[in-house]
Coordinates of C-alpha atoms in Angstrom, one line a residue:
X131 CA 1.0 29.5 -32.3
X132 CA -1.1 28.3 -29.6
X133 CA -0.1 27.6 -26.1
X134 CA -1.6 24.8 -23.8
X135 CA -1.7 24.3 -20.3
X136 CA -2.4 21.0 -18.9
X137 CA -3.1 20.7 -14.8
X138 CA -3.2 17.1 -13.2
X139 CA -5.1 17.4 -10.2
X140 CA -5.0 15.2 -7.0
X141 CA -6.6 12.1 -5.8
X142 CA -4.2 9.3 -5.0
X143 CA -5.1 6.2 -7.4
X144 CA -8.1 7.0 -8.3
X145 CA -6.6 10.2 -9.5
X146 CA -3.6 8.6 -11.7
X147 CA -6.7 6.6 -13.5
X148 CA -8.9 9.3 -14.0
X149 CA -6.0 11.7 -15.7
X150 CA -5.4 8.5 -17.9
X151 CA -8.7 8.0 -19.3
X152 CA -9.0 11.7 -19.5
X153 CA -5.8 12.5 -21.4
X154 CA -6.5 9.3 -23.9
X155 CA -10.1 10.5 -24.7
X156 CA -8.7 14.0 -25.2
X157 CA -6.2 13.1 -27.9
X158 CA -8.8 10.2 -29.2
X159 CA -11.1 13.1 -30.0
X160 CA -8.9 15.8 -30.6
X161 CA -5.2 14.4 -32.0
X162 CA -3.5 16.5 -29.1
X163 CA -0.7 15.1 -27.9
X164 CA -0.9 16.0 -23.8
X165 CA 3.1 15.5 -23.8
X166 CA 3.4 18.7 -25.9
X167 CA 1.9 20.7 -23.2
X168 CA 3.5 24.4 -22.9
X169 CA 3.1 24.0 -19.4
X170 CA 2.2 21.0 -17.0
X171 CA 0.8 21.6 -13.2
X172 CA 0.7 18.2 -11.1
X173 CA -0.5 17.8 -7.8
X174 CA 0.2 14.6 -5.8
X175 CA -0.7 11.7 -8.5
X176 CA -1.4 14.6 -10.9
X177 CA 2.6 14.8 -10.2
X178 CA 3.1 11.3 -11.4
X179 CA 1.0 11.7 -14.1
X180 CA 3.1 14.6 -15.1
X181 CA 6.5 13.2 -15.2
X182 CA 5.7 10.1 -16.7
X183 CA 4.2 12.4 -19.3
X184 CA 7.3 14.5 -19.4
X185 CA 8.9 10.9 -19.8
X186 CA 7.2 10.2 -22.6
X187 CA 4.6 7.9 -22.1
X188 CA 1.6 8.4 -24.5
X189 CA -2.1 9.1 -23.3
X190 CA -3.1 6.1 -25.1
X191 CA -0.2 3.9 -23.0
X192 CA -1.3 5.4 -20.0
X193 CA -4.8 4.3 -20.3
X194 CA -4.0 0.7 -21.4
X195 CA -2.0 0.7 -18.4
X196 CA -4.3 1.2 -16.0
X197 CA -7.0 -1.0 -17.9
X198 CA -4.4 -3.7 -18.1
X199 CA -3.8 -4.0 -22.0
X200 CA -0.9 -4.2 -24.1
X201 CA 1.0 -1.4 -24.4
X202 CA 2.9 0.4 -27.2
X203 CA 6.7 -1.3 -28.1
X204 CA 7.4 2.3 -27.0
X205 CA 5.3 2.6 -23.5
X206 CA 6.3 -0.7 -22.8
X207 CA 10.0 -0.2 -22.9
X208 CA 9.5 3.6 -20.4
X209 CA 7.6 0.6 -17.8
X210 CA 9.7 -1.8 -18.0
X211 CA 12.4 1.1 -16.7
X212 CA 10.7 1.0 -13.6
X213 CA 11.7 -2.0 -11.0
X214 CA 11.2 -0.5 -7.7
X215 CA 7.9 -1.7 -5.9
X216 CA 5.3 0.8 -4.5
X217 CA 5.4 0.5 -1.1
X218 CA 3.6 3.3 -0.1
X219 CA 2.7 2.1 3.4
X220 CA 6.3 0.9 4.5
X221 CA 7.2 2.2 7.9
X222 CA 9.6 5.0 8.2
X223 CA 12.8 4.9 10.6
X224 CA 12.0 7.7 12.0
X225 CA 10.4 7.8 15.6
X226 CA 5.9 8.5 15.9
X227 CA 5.6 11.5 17.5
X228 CA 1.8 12.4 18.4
X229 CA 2.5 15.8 18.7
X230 CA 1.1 18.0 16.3
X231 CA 3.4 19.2 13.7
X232 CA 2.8 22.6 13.3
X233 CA -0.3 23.9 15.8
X234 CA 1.0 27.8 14.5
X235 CA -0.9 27.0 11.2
X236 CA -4.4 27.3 13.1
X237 CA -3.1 30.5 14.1
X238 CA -1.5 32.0 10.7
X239 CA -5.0 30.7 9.6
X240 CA -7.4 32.9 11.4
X241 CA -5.1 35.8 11.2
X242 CA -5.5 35.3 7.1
X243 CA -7.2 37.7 5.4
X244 CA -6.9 35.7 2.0
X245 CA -9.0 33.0 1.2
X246 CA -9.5 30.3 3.8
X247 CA -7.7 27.3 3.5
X248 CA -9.3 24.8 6.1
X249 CA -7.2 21.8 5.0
X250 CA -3.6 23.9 6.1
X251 CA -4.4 24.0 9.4
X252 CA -5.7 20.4 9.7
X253 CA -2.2 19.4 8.4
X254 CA -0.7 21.5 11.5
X255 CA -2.5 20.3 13.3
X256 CA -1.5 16.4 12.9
X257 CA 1.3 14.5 13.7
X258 CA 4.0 14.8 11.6
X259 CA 3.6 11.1 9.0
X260 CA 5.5 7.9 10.1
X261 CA 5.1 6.5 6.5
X262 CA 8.1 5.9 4.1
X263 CA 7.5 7.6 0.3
X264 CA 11.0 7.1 -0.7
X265 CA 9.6 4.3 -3.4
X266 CA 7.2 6.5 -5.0
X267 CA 10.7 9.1 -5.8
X268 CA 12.7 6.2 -6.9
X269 CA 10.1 4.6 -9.3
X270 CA 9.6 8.5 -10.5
X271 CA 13.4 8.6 -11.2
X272 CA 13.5 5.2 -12.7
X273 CA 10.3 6.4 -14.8
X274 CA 12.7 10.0 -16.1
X275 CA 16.4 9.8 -16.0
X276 CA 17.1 13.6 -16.4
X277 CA 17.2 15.2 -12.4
X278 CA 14.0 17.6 -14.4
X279 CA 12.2 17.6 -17.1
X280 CA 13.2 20.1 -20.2
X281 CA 9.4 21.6 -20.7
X282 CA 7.9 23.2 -17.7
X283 CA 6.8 21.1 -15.6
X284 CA 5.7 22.5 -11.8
X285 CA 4.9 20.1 -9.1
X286 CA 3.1 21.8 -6.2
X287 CA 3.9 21.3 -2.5
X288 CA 3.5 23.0 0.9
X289 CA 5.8 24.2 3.1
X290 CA 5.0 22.7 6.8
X291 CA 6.6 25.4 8.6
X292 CA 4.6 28.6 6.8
X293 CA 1.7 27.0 5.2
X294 CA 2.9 28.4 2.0
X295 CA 2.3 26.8 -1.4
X296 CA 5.6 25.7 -3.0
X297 CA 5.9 25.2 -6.9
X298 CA 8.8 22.8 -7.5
X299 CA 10.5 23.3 -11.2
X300 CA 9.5 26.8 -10.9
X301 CA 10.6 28.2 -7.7
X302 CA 14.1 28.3 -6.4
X303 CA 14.5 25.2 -4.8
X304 CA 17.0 22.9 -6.3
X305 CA 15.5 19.5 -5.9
X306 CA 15.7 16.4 -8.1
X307 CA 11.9 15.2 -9.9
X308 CA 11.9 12.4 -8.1
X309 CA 12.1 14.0 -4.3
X310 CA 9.2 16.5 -5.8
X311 CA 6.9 13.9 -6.4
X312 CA 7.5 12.3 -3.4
X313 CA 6.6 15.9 -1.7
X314 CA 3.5 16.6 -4.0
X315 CA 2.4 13.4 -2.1
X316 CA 2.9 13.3 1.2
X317 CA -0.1 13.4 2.5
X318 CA 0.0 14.5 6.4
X319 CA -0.1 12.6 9.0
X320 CA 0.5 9.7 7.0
X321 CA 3.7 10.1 4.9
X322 CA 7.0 11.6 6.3
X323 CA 7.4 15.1 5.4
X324 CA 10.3 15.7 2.1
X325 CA 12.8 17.8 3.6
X326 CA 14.5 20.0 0.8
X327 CA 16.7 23.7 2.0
X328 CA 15.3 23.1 5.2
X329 CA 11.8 23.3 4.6
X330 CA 9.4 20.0 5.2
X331 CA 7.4 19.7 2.1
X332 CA 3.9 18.2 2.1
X333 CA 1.3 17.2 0.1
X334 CA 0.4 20.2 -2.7
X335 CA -3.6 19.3 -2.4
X336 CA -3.2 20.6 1.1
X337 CA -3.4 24.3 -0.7
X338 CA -5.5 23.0 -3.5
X339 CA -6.0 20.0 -5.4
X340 CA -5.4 21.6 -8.4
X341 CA -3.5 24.8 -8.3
X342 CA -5.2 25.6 -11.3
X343 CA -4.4 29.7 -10.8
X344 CA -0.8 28.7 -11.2
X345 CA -1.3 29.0 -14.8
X346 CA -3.4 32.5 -15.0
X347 CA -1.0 34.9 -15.5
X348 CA 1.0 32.8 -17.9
X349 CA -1.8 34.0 -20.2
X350 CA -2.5 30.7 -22.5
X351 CA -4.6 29.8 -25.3
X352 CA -6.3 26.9 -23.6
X353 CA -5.9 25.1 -20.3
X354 CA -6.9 21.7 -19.9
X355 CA -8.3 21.2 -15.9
X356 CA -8.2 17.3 -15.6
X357 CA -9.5 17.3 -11.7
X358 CA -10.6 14.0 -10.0
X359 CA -11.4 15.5 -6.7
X360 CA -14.6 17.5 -7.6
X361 CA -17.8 16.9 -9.5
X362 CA -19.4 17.8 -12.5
X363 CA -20.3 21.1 -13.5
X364 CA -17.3 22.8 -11.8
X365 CA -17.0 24.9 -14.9
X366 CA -20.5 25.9 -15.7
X367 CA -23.1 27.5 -13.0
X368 CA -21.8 27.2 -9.4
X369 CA -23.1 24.4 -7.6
X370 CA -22.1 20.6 -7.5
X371 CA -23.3 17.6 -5.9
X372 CA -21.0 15.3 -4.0
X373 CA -19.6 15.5 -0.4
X374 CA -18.9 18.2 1.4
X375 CA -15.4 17.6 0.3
X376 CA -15.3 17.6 -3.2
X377 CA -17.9 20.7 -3.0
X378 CA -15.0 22.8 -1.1
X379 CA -12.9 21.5 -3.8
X380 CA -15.1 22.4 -6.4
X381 CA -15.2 26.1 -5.4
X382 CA -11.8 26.3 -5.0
X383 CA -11.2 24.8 -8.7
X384 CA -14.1 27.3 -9.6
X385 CA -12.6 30.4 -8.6
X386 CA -9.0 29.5 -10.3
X387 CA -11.0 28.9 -13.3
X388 CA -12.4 32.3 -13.4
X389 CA -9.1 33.7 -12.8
X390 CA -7.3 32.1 -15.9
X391 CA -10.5 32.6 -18.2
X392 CA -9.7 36.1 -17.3
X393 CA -6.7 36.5 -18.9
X394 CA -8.5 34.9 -21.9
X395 CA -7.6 31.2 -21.8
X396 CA -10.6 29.2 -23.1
X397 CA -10.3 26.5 -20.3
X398 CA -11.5 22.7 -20.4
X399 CA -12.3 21.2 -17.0
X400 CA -12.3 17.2 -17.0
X401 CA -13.9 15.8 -13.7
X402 CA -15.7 12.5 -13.0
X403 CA -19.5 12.6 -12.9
X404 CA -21.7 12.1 -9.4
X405 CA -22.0 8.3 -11.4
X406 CA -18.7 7.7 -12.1
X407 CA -18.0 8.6 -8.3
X408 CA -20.6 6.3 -7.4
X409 CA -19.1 3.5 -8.9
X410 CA -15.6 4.0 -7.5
X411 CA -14.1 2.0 -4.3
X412 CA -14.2 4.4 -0.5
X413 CA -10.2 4.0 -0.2
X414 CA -8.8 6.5 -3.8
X415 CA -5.4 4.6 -2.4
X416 CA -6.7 1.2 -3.1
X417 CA -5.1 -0.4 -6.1
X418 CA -8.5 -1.7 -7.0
X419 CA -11.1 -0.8 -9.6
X420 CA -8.7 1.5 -11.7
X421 CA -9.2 0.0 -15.0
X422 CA -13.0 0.9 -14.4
X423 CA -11.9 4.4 -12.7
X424 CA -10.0 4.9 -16.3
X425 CA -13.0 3.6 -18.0
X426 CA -15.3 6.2 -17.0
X427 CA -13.0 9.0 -17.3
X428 CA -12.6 7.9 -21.1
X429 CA -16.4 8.2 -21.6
X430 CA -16.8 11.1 -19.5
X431 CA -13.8 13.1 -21.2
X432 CA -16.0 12.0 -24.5
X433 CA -19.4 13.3 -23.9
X434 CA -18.0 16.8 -22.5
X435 CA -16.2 17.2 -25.6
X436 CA -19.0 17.4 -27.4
X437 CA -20.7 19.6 -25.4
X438 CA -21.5 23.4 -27.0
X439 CA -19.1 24.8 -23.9
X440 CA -16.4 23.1 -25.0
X441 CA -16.3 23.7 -28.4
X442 CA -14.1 27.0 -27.9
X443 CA -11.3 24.6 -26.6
X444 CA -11.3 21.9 -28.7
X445 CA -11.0 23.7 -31.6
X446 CA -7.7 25.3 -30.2
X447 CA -6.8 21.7 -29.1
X448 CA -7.8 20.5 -32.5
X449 CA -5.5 23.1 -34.2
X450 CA -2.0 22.0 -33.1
X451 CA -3.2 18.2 -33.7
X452 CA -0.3 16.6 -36.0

């Protein structure tokens, strides 16, 4: 029987569109069914992707959703459960503090002897988020009734106070789906931290915008990497074009790549190309040009599956097709 991984990267909008057009060219090509996943890592609006996968929305509804065409009877119906508005810049009640809301992160930082992780102590180091993501939870709950989803399903965090990585669904933290996406989101300085056991959860992409290595030791036949942070050619030669960003990002993705090809996954990573970026607005939280966003990612998704590198994959993929 072969197992599959599927990890939803981060990227705000931008992000949610990109995993659509990915996952409907996937099972275009292949006949894979991403909501059959063994396993499904989401990061941020890879989180959202996740659970409305988990939900049951297709890949094909997804990416008529965000190129605004009918949907299925079926996908239709899992929207219409939805009825609370994104409001993702609605003030909080809570007081601004310009503080910073955890400076001891600089310091656990250059006292690591791990890799570095420059974004965790950049989110120390800002004000603790005076934005409200309580409508992102609700819609996420409106979106899946059950409190968690019955496949694994692991939503990735960090914890403000230790500057740990936190993976919701699989660590001990009892915490509804809802709450975890809201976490997985909450970027710093901007949205107010989740608090859950008495931790204040932030943003997953803080650690990494994939959190790819979650899946390594799980030892899987094939992991699909859909990634809307980096550039092309993350999993071929090192390298990359792009800013200086999404070229962090990209060795960061690299390196969990090489750790679950090593315990033999043939892995499939899905990222836009230097035109697709290109063509996409500044702001990845603008609710603008996501129907070309999903576009590309269709096409993109495409032409690397018919690349020679990716054959290894798609032949697992095409193996548990219906």
């Amino acid at each position: 029987m072969t197992t599959i991984g599927l990890v939803l990267g981060a990227g705000g909008l931008h992000a949610a569109a990109h995993h659509a057009g990915t996952l409907a060219a996937l099972a275009e090509a292949t006949g894979w069914d991403p909501r059959t996943a063994d396993v499904v890592v989401g990061t941020s609006a890879g989180a959202s992707t996740a659970v409305s996968l988990r939900a049951g929305l297709s890949a094909a509804d997804h990416c008529f959703y965000y190129s605004r065409t009918p949907l299925s009877a079926e996908g239709q119906a899992l929207i219409d459960r939805v009825t609370t508005p994104l409001n993702l810049r609605n003030p909080s009640d809570q007081p601004a503090r310009r503080v910073p809301a955890n400076p001891m992160l600089v310091v656990r930082e250059l006292l690591s002897t791990g890799r570095p992780r420059p974004v965790v102590p950049l989110a120390g180091l800002l004000p603790v988020g005076t934005h409200d993501g309580s409508s992102l939870a609700a819609r996420m709950r409106e979106m899946h009734y059950a409190r968690w989803p019955d496949h694994p399903t692991w939503i990735c965090a960090v914890d403000l106070d230790s500057g740990r990585r936190v993976v919701l669904g699989r660590d001990d933290i009892d915490i509804d789906i809802g709450s975890a996406v809201q976490a997985s989101s909450a970027v710093p300085g901007w949205f107010v931290p989740v608090e859950v056991d008495g931790r204040r959860l932030v943003d997953g992409g803080v650690h990494s915008t994939t959190n790819a290595d979650l899946v390594a030791a799980l030892a899987l036949d094939v992991v699909v990497v859909a990634s809307s942070k980096t550039v092309g050619g993350v999993a071929g030669p090192a390298g990359g074009t792009g800013s200086l960003a999404r070229t962090w990002h990209g060795r960061t993705l690299r390196r969990e790549v090489e750790a679950v090809k090593k315990r033999g996954a043939a892995v499939l990573v899905l990222e836009p190309t230097a035109t697709d970026l290109a063509r996409r607005p500044i702001d990845d939280r603008a609710d603008v040009g996501l129907a070309e966003v999903c576009e590309a990612a269709r096409i993109s998704t495409l032409a690397r599956l018919a690349l020679p590198e990716a054959a290894a994959a798609r032949r697992l993929l095409d193996s548990v097709a219906p």
